[in-house]
PDB file of C-alpha atoms and ligand atoms in Angstrom:
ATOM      1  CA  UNK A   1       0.000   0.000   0.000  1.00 95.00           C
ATOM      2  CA  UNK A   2       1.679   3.207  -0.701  1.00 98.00           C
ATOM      3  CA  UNK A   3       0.255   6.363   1.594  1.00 98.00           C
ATOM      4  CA  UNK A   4       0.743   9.790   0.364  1.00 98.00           C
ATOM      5  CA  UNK A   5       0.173  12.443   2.817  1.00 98.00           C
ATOM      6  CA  UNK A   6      -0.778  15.890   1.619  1.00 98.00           C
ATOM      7  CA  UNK A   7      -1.887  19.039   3.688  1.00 98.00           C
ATOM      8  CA  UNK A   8      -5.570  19.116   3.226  1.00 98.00           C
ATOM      9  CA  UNK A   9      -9.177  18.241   1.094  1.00 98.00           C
ATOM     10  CA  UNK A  10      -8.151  20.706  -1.658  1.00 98.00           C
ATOM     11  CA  UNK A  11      -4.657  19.134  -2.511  1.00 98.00           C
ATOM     12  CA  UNK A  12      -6.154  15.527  -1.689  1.00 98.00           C
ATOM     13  CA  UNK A  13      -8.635  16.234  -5.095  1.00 98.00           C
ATOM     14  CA  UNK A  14      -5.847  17.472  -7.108  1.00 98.00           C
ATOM     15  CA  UNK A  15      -3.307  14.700  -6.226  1.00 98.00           C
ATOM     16  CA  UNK A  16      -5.971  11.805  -7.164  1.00 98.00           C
ATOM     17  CA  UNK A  17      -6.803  13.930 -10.059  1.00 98.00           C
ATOM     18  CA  UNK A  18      -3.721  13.547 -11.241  1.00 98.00           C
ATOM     19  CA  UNK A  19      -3.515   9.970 -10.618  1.00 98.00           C
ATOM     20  CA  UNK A  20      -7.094   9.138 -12.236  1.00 98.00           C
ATOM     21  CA  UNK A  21      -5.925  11.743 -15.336  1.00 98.00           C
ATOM     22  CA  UNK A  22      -2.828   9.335 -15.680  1.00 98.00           C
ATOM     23  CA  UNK A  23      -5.307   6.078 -16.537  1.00 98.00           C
ATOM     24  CA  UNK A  24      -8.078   7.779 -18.677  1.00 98.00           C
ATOM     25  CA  UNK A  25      -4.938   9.580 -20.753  1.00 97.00           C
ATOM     26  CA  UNK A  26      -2.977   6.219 -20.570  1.00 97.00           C
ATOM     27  CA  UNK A  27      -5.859   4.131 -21.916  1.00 97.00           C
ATOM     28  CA  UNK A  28      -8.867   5.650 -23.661  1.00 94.00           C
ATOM     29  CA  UNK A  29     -10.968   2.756 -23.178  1.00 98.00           C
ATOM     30  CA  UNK A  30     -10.100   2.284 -19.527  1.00 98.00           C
ATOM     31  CA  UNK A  31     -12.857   0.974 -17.276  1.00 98.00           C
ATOM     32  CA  UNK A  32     -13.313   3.182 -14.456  1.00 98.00           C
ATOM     33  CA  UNK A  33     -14.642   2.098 -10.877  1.00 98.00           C
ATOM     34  CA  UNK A  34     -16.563   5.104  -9.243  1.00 98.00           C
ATOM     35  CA  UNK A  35     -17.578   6.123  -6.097  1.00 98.00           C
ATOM     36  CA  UNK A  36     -20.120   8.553  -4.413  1.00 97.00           C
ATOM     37  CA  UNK A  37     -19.972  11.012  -0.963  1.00 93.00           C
ATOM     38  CA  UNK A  38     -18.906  13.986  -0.018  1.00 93.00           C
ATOM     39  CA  UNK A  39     -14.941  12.915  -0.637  1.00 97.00           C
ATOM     40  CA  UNK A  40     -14.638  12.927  -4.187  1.00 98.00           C
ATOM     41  CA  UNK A  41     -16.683  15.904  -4.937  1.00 98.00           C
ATOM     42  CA  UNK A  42     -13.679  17.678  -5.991  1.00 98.00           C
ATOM     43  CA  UNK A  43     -12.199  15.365  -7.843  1.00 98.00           C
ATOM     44  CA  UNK A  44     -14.918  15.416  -9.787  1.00 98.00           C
ATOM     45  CA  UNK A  45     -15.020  19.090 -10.468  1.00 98.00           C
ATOM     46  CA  UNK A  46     -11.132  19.113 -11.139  1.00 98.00           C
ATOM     47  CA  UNK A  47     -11.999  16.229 -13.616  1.00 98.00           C
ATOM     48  CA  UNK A  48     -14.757  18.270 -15.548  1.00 98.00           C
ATOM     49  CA  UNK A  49     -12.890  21.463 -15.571  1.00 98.00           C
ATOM     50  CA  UNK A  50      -9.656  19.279 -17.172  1.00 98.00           C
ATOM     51  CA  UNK A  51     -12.273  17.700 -19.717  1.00 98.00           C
ATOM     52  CA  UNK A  52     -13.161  21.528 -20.516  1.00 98.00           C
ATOM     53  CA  UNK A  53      -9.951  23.212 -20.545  1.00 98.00           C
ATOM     54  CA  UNK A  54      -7.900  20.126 -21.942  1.00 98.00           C
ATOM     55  CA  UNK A  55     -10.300  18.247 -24.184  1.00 97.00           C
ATOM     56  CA  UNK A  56      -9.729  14.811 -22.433  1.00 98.00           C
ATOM     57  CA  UNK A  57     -12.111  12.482 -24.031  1.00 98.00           C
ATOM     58  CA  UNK A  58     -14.396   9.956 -21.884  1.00 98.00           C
ATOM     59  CA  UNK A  59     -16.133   8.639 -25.302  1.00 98.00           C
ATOM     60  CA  UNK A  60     -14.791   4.897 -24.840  1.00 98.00           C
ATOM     61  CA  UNK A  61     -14.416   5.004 -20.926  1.00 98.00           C
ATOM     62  CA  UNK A  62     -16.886   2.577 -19.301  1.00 98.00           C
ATOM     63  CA  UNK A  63     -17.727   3.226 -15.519  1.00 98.00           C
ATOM     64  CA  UNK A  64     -18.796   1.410 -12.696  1.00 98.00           C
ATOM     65  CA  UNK A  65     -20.323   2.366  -9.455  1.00 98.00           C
ATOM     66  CA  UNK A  66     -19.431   0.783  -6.400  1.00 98.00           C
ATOM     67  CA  UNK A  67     -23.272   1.292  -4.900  1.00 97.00           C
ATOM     68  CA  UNK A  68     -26.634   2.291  -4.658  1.00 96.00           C
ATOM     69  CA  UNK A  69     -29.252   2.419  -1.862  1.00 94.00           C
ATOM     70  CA  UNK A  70     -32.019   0.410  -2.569  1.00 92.00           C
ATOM     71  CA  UNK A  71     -35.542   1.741  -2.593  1.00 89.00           C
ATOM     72  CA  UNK A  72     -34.554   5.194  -4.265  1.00 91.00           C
ATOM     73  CA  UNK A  73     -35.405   5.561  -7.986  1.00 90.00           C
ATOM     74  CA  UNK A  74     -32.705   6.772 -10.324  1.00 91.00           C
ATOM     75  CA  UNK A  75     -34.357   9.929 -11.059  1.00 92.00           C
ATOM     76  CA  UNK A  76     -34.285  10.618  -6.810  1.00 93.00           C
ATOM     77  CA  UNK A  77     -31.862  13.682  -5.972  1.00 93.00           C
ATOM     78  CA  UNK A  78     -30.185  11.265  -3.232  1.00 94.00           C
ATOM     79  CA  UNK A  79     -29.562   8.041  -5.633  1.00 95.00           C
ATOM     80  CA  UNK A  80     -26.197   7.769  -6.403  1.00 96.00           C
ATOM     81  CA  UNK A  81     -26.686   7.462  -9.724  1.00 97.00           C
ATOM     82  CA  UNK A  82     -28.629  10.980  -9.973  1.00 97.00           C
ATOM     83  CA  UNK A  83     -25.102  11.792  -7.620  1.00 97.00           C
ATOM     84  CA  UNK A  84     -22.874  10.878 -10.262  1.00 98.00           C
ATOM     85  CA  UNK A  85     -24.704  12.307 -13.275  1.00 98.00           C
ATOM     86  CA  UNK A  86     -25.073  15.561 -11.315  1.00 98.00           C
ATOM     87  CA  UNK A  87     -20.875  16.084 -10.292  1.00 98.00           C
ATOM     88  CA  UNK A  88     -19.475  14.227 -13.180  1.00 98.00           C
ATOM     89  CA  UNK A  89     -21.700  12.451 -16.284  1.00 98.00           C
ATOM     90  CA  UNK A  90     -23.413  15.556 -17.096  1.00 98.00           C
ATOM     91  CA  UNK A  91     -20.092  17.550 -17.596  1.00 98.00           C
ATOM     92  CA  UNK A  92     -18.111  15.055 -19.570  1.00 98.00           C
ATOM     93  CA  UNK A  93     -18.347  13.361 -23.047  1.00 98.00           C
ATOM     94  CA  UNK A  94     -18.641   9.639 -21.651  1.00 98.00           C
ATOM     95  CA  UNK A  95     -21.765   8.339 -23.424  1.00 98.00           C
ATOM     96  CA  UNK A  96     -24.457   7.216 -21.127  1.00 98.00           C
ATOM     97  CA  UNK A  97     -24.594   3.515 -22.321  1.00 98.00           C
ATOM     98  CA  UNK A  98     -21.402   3.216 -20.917  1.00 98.00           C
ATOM     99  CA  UNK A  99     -22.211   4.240 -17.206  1.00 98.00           C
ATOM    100  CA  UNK A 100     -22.964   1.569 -14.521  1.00 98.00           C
ATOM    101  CA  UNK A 101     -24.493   1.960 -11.560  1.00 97.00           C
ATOM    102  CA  UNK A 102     -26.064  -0.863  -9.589  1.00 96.00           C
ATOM    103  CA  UNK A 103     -29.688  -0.476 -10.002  1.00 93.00           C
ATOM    104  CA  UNK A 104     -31.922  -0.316  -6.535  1.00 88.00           C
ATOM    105  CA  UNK A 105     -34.852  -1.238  -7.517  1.00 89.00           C
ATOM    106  CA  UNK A 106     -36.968  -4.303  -8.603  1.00 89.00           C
ATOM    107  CA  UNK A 107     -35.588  -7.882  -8.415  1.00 89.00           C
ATOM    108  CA  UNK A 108     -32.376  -7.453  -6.053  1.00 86.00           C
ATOM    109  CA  UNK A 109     -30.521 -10.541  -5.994  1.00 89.00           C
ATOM    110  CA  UNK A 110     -30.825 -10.287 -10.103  1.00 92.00           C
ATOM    111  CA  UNK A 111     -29.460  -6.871 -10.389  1.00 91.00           C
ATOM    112  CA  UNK A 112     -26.889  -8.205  -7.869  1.00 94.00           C
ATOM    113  CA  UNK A 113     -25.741 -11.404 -10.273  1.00 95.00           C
ATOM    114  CA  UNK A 114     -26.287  -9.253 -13.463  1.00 95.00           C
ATOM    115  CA  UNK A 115     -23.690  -6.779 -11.996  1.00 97.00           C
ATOM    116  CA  UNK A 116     -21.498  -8.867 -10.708  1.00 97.00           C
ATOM    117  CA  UNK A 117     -21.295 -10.536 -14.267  1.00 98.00           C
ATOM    118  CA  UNK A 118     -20.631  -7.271 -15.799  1.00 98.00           C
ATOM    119  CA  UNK A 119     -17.759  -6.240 -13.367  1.00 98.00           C
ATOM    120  CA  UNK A 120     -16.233 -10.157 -14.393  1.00 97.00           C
ATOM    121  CA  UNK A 121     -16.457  -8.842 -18.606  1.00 98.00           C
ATOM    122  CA  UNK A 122     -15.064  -5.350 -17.791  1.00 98.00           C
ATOM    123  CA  UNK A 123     -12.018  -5.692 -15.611  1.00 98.00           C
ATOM    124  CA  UNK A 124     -11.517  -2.441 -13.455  1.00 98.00           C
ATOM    125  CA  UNK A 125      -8.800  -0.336 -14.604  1.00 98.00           C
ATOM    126  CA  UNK A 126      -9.067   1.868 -11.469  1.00 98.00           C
ATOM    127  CA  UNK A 127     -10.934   1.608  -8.388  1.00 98.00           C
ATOM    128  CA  UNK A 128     -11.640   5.073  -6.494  1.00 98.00           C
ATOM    129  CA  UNK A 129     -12.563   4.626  -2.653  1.00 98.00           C
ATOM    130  CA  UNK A 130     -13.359   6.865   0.214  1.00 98.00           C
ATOM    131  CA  UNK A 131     -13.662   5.344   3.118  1.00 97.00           C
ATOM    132  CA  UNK A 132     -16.490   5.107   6.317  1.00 93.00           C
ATOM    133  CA  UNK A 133     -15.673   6.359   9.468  1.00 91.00           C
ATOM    134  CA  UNK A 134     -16.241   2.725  10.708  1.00 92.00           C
ATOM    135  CA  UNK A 135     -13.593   1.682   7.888  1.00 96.00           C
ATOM    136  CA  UNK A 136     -16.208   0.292   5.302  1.00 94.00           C
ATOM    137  CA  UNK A 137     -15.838   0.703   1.482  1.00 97.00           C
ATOM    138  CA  UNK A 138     -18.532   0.609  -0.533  1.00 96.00           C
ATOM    139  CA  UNK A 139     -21.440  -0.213   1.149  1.00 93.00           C
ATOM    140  CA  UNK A 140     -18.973  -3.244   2.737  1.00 95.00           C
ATOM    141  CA  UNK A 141     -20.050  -2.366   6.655  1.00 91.00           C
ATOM    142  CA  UNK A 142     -17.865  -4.314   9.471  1.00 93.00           C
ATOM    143  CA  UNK A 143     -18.809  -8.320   9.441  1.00 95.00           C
ATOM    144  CA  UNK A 144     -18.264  -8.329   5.574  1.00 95.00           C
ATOM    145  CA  UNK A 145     -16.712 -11.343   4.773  1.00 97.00           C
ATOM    146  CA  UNK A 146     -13.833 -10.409   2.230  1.00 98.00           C
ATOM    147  CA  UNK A 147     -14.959 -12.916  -0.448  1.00 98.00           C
ATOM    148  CA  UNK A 148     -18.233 -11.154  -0.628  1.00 97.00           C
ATOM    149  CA  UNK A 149     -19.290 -10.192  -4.442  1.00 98.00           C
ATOM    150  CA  UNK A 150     -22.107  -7.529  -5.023  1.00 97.00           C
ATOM    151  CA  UNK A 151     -24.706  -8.159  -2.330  1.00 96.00           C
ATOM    152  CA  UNK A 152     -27.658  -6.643  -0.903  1.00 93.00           C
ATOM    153  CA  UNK A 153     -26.360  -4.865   2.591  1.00 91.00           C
ATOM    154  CA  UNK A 154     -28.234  -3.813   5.583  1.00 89.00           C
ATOM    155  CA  UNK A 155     -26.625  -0.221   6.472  1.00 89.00           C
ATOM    156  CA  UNK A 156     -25.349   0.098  10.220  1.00 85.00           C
ATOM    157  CA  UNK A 157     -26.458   2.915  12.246  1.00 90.00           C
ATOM    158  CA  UNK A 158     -23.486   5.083  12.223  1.00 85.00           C
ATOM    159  CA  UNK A 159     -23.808   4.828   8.170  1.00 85.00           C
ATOM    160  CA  UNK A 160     -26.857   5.886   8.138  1.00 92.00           C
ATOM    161  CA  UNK A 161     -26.500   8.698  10.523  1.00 91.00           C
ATOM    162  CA  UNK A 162     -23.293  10.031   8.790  1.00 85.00           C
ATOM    163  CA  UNK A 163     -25.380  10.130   5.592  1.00 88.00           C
ATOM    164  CA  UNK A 164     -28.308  11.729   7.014  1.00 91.00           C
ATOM    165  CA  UNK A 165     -25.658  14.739   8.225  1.00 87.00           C
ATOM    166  CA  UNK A 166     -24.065  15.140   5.012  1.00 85.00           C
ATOM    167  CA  UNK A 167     -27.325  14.633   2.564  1.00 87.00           C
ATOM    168  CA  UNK A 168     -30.479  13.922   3.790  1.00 90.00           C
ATOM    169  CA  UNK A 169     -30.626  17.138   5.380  1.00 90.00           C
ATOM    170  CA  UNK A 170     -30.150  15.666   9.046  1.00 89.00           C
ATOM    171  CA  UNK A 171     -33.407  13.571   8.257  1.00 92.00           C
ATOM    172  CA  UNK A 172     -32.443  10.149   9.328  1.00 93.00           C
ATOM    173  CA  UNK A 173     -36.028   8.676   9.112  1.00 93.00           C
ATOM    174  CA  UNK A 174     -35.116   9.650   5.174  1.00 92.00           C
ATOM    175  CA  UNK A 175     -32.110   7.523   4.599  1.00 94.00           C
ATOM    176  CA  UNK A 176     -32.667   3.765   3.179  1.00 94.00           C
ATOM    177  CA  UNK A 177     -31.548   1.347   5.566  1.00 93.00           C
ATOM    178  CA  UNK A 178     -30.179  -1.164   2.714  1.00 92.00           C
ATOM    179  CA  UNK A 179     -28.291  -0.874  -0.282  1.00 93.00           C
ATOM    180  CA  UNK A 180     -26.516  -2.721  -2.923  1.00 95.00           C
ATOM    181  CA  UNK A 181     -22.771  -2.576  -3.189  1.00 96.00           C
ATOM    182  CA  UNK A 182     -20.141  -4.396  -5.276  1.00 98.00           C
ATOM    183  CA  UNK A 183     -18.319  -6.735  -2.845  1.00 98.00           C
ATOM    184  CA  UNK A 184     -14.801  -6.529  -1.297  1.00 98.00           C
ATOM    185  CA  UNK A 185     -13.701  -9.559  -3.739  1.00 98.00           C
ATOM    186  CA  UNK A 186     -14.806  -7.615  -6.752  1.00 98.00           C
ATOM    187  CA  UNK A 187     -13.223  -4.274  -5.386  1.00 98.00           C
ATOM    188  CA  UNK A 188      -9.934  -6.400  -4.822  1.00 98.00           C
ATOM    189  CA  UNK A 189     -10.519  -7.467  -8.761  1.00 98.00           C
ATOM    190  CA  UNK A 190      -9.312  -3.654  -9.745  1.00 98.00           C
ATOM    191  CA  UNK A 191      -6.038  -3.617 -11.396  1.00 98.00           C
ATOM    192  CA  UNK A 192      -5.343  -0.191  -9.237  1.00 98.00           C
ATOM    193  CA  UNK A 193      -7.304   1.151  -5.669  1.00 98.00           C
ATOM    194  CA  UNK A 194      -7.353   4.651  -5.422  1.00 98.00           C
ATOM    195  CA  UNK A 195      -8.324   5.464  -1.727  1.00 98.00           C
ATOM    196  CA  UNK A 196      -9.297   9.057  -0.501  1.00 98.00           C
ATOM    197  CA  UNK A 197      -9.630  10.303   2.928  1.00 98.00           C
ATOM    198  CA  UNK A 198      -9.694  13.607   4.777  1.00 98.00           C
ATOM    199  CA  UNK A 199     -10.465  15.028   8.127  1.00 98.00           C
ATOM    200  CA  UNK A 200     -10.160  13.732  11.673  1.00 98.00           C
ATOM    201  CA  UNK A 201     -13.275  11.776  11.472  1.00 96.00           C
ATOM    202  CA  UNK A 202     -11.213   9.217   9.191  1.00 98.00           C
ATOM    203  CA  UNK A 203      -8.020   8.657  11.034  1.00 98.00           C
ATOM    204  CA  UNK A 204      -9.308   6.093  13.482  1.00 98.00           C
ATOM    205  CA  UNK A 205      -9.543   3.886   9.851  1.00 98.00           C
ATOM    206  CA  UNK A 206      -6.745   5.239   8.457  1.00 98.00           C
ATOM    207  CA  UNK A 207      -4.579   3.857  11.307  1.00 98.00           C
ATOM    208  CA  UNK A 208      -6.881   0.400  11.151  1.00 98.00           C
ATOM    209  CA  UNK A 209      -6.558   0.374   7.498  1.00 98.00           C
ATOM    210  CA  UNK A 210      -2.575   0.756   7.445  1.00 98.00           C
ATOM    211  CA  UNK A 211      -1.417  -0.334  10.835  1.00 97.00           C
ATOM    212  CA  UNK A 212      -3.549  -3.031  12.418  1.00 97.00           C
ATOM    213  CA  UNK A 213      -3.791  -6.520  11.306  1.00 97.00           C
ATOM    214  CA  UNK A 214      -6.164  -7.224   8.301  1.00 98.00           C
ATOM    215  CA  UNK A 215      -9.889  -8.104   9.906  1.00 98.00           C
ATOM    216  CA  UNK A 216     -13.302  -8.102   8.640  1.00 98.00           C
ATOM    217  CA  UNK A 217     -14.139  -5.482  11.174  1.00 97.00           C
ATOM    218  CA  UNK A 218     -13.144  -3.048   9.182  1.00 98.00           C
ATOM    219  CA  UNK A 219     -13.275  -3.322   5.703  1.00 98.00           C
ATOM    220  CA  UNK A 220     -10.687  -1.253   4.072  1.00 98.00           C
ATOM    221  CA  UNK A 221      -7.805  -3.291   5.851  1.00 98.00           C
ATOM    222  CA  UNK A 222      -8.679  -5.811   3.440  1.00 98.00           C
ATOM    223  CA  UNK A 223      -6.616  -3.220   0.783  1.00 98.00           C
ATOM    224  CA  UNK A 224      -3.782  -4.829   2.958  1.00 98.00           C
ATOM    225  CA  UNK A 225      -3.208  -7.703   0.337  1.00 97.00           C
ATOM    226  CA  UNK A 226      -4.153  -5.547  -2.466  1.00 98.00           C
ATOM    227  CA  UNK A 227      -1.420  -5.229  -4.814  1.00 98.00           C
ATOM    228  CA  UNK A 228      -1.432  -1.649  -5.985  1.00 98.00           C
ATOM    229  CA  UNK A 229      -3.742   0.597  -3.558  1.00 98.00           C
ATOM    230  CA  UNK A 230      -2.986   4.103  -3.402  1.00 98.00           C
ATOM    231  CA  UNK A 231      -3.912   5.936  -0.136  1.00 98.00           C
ATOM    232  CA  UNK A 232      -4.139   9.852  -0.700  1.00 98.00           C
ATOM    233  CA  UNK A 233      -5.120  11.137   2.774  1.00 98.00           C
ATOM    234  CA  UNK A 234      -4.647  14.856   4.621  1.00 98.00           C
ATOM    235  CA  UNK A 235      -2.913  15.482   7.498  1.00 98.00           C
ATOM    236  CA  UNK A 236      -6.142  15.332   9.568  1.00 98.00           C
ATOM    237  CA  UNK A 237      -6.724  11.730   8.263  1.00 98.00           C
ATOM    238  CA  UNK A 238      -3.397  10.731   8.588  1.00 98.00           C
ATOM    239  CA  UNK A 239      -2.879  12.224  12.299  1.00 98.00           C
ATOM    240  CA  UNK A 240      -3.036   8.522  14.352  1.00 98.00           C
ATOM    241  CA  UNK A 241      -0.512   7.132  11.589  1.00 98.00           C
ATOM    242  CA  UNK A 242       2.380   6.090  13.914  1.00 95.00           C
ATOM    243  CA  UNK A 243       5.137   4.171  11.690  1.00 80.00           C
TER     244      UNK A 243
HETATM  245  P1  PGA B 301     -17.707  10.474   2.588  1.00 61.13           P
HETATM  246  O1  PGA B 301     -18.110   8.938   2.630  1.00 61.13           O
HETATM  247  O2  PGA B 301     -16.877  10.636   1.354  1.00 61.13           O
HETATM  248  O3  PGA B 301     -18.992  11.216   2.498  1.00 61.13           O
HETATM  249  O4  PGA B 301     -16.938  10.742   3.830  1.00 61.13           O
HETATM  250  C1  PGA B 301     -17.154   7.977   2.377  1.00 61.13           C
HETATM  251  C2  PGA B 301     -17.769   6.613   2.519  1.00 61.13           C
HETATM  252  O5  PGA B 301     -18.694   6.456   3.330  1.00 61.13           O
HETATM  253  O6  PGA B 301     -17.313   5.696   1.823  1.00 61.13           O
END
């Protein structure tokens, strides 16, 4: 795992900016694994304002979402997939038959299977995280097992209540309490892991994820055995690190 440390949220973005630029300008028909929350937010906008000032082309890039809450049509201003086309798909060239997102609705265990059989036909080029406070990724919560493939998930508490702070307004009777999210076996599938995390609310995983011994109670730690993960985290994020 290689850890860069940077001062804060702003150089965070531009540093995995850089780093996702690299892939999609290395290999115009790379297959891109996404992710939704408050973290790569500017990313996203660095990544549309280098499509506009630099003309780099997403017309052959496929992406893939990690997750979706289930219960929430696509068209809902919370689904991830309304997420997504709002910070990035709207901005960009990438054509919209190309863009994955676990679907939330109807018959779960087939969207599950169907997805996971996509994700085995497009092989992840690059895999961008954030991370829960409780160390998930994805919708992976503590318990996961790391052979898990996409799955249906029941959220845990503190999910749901750091989701109702950041988007639902503060209403936490408004957040879904499941979801579906690709798996940690699929997320360990990605050629590349590109992990971002800022803020002192993240360093208690940070040091879990880096420093402690692998363990399905938290999530990211399974990254340990990955075999090219990234880690671009502030100094806030990075302030338990120890070695
Ligand atoms: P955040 O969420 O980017 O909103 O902090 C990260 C996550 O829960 O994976």
């Amino acid at each position: 795992m290689k850890v860069i440390i940077v001062k804060d949220y702003e150089e965070a973005s531009q540093k995995a900016c850089e780093i996702m630029l690299e892939v999609v300008k290395g290999n115009p028909n790379a297959n891109l694994g996404l992710a939704t929350g408050s973290t790569p937010v500017r990313l996203y906008e660095l990544m549309v304002k280098d499509h506009k000032d630099n003309g780099t082309s997403y017309k052959n890039i496929k992406s893939f979402n990690l997750d979706e809450y289930f219960g929430l049509d696509q068209s809902h201003p919370q689904s991830y997939h309304y997420f997504m086309c709002h910070h990035l798909f709207n901005h960009i060239d990438i054509d919209m038959n190309n863009v994955h997102v676990p679907k939330g609705q109807g018959n779960i265990d087939e969207e599950c299977d169907s997805y996971n059989k996509l994700l085995k036909e497009n092989p992840i080029d690059i895999q961008l995280l954030g991370i829960g406070s409780n160390g998930h990724i994805g919708f992976n919560e503590p318990g996961t097992p790391f052979d898990a493939v996409t799955h249906k998930v029941d959220l845990k508490q503190s999910t749901i209540e750091d989701n109702a702070r950041l988007f639902f307004d503060g209403k936490i009777e408004d957040v879904p309490t499941q979801a579906v999210s690709m798996g940690i076996a699929n997320i360990m599938e990605a050629k590349k892991v590109l992990l971002i995390a800022c803020g002192e609310g993240k360093a208690k995983a940070i040091k879990g994820m880096v420093e402690d011994p692998a363990t399905t109670e938290l999530p990211a730690s399974a990254l340990q055995n990955h075999p090219d993960t990234i880690l671009v985290i502030d100094e806030a994020a990075a302030s338990l690190l120890t070695k």
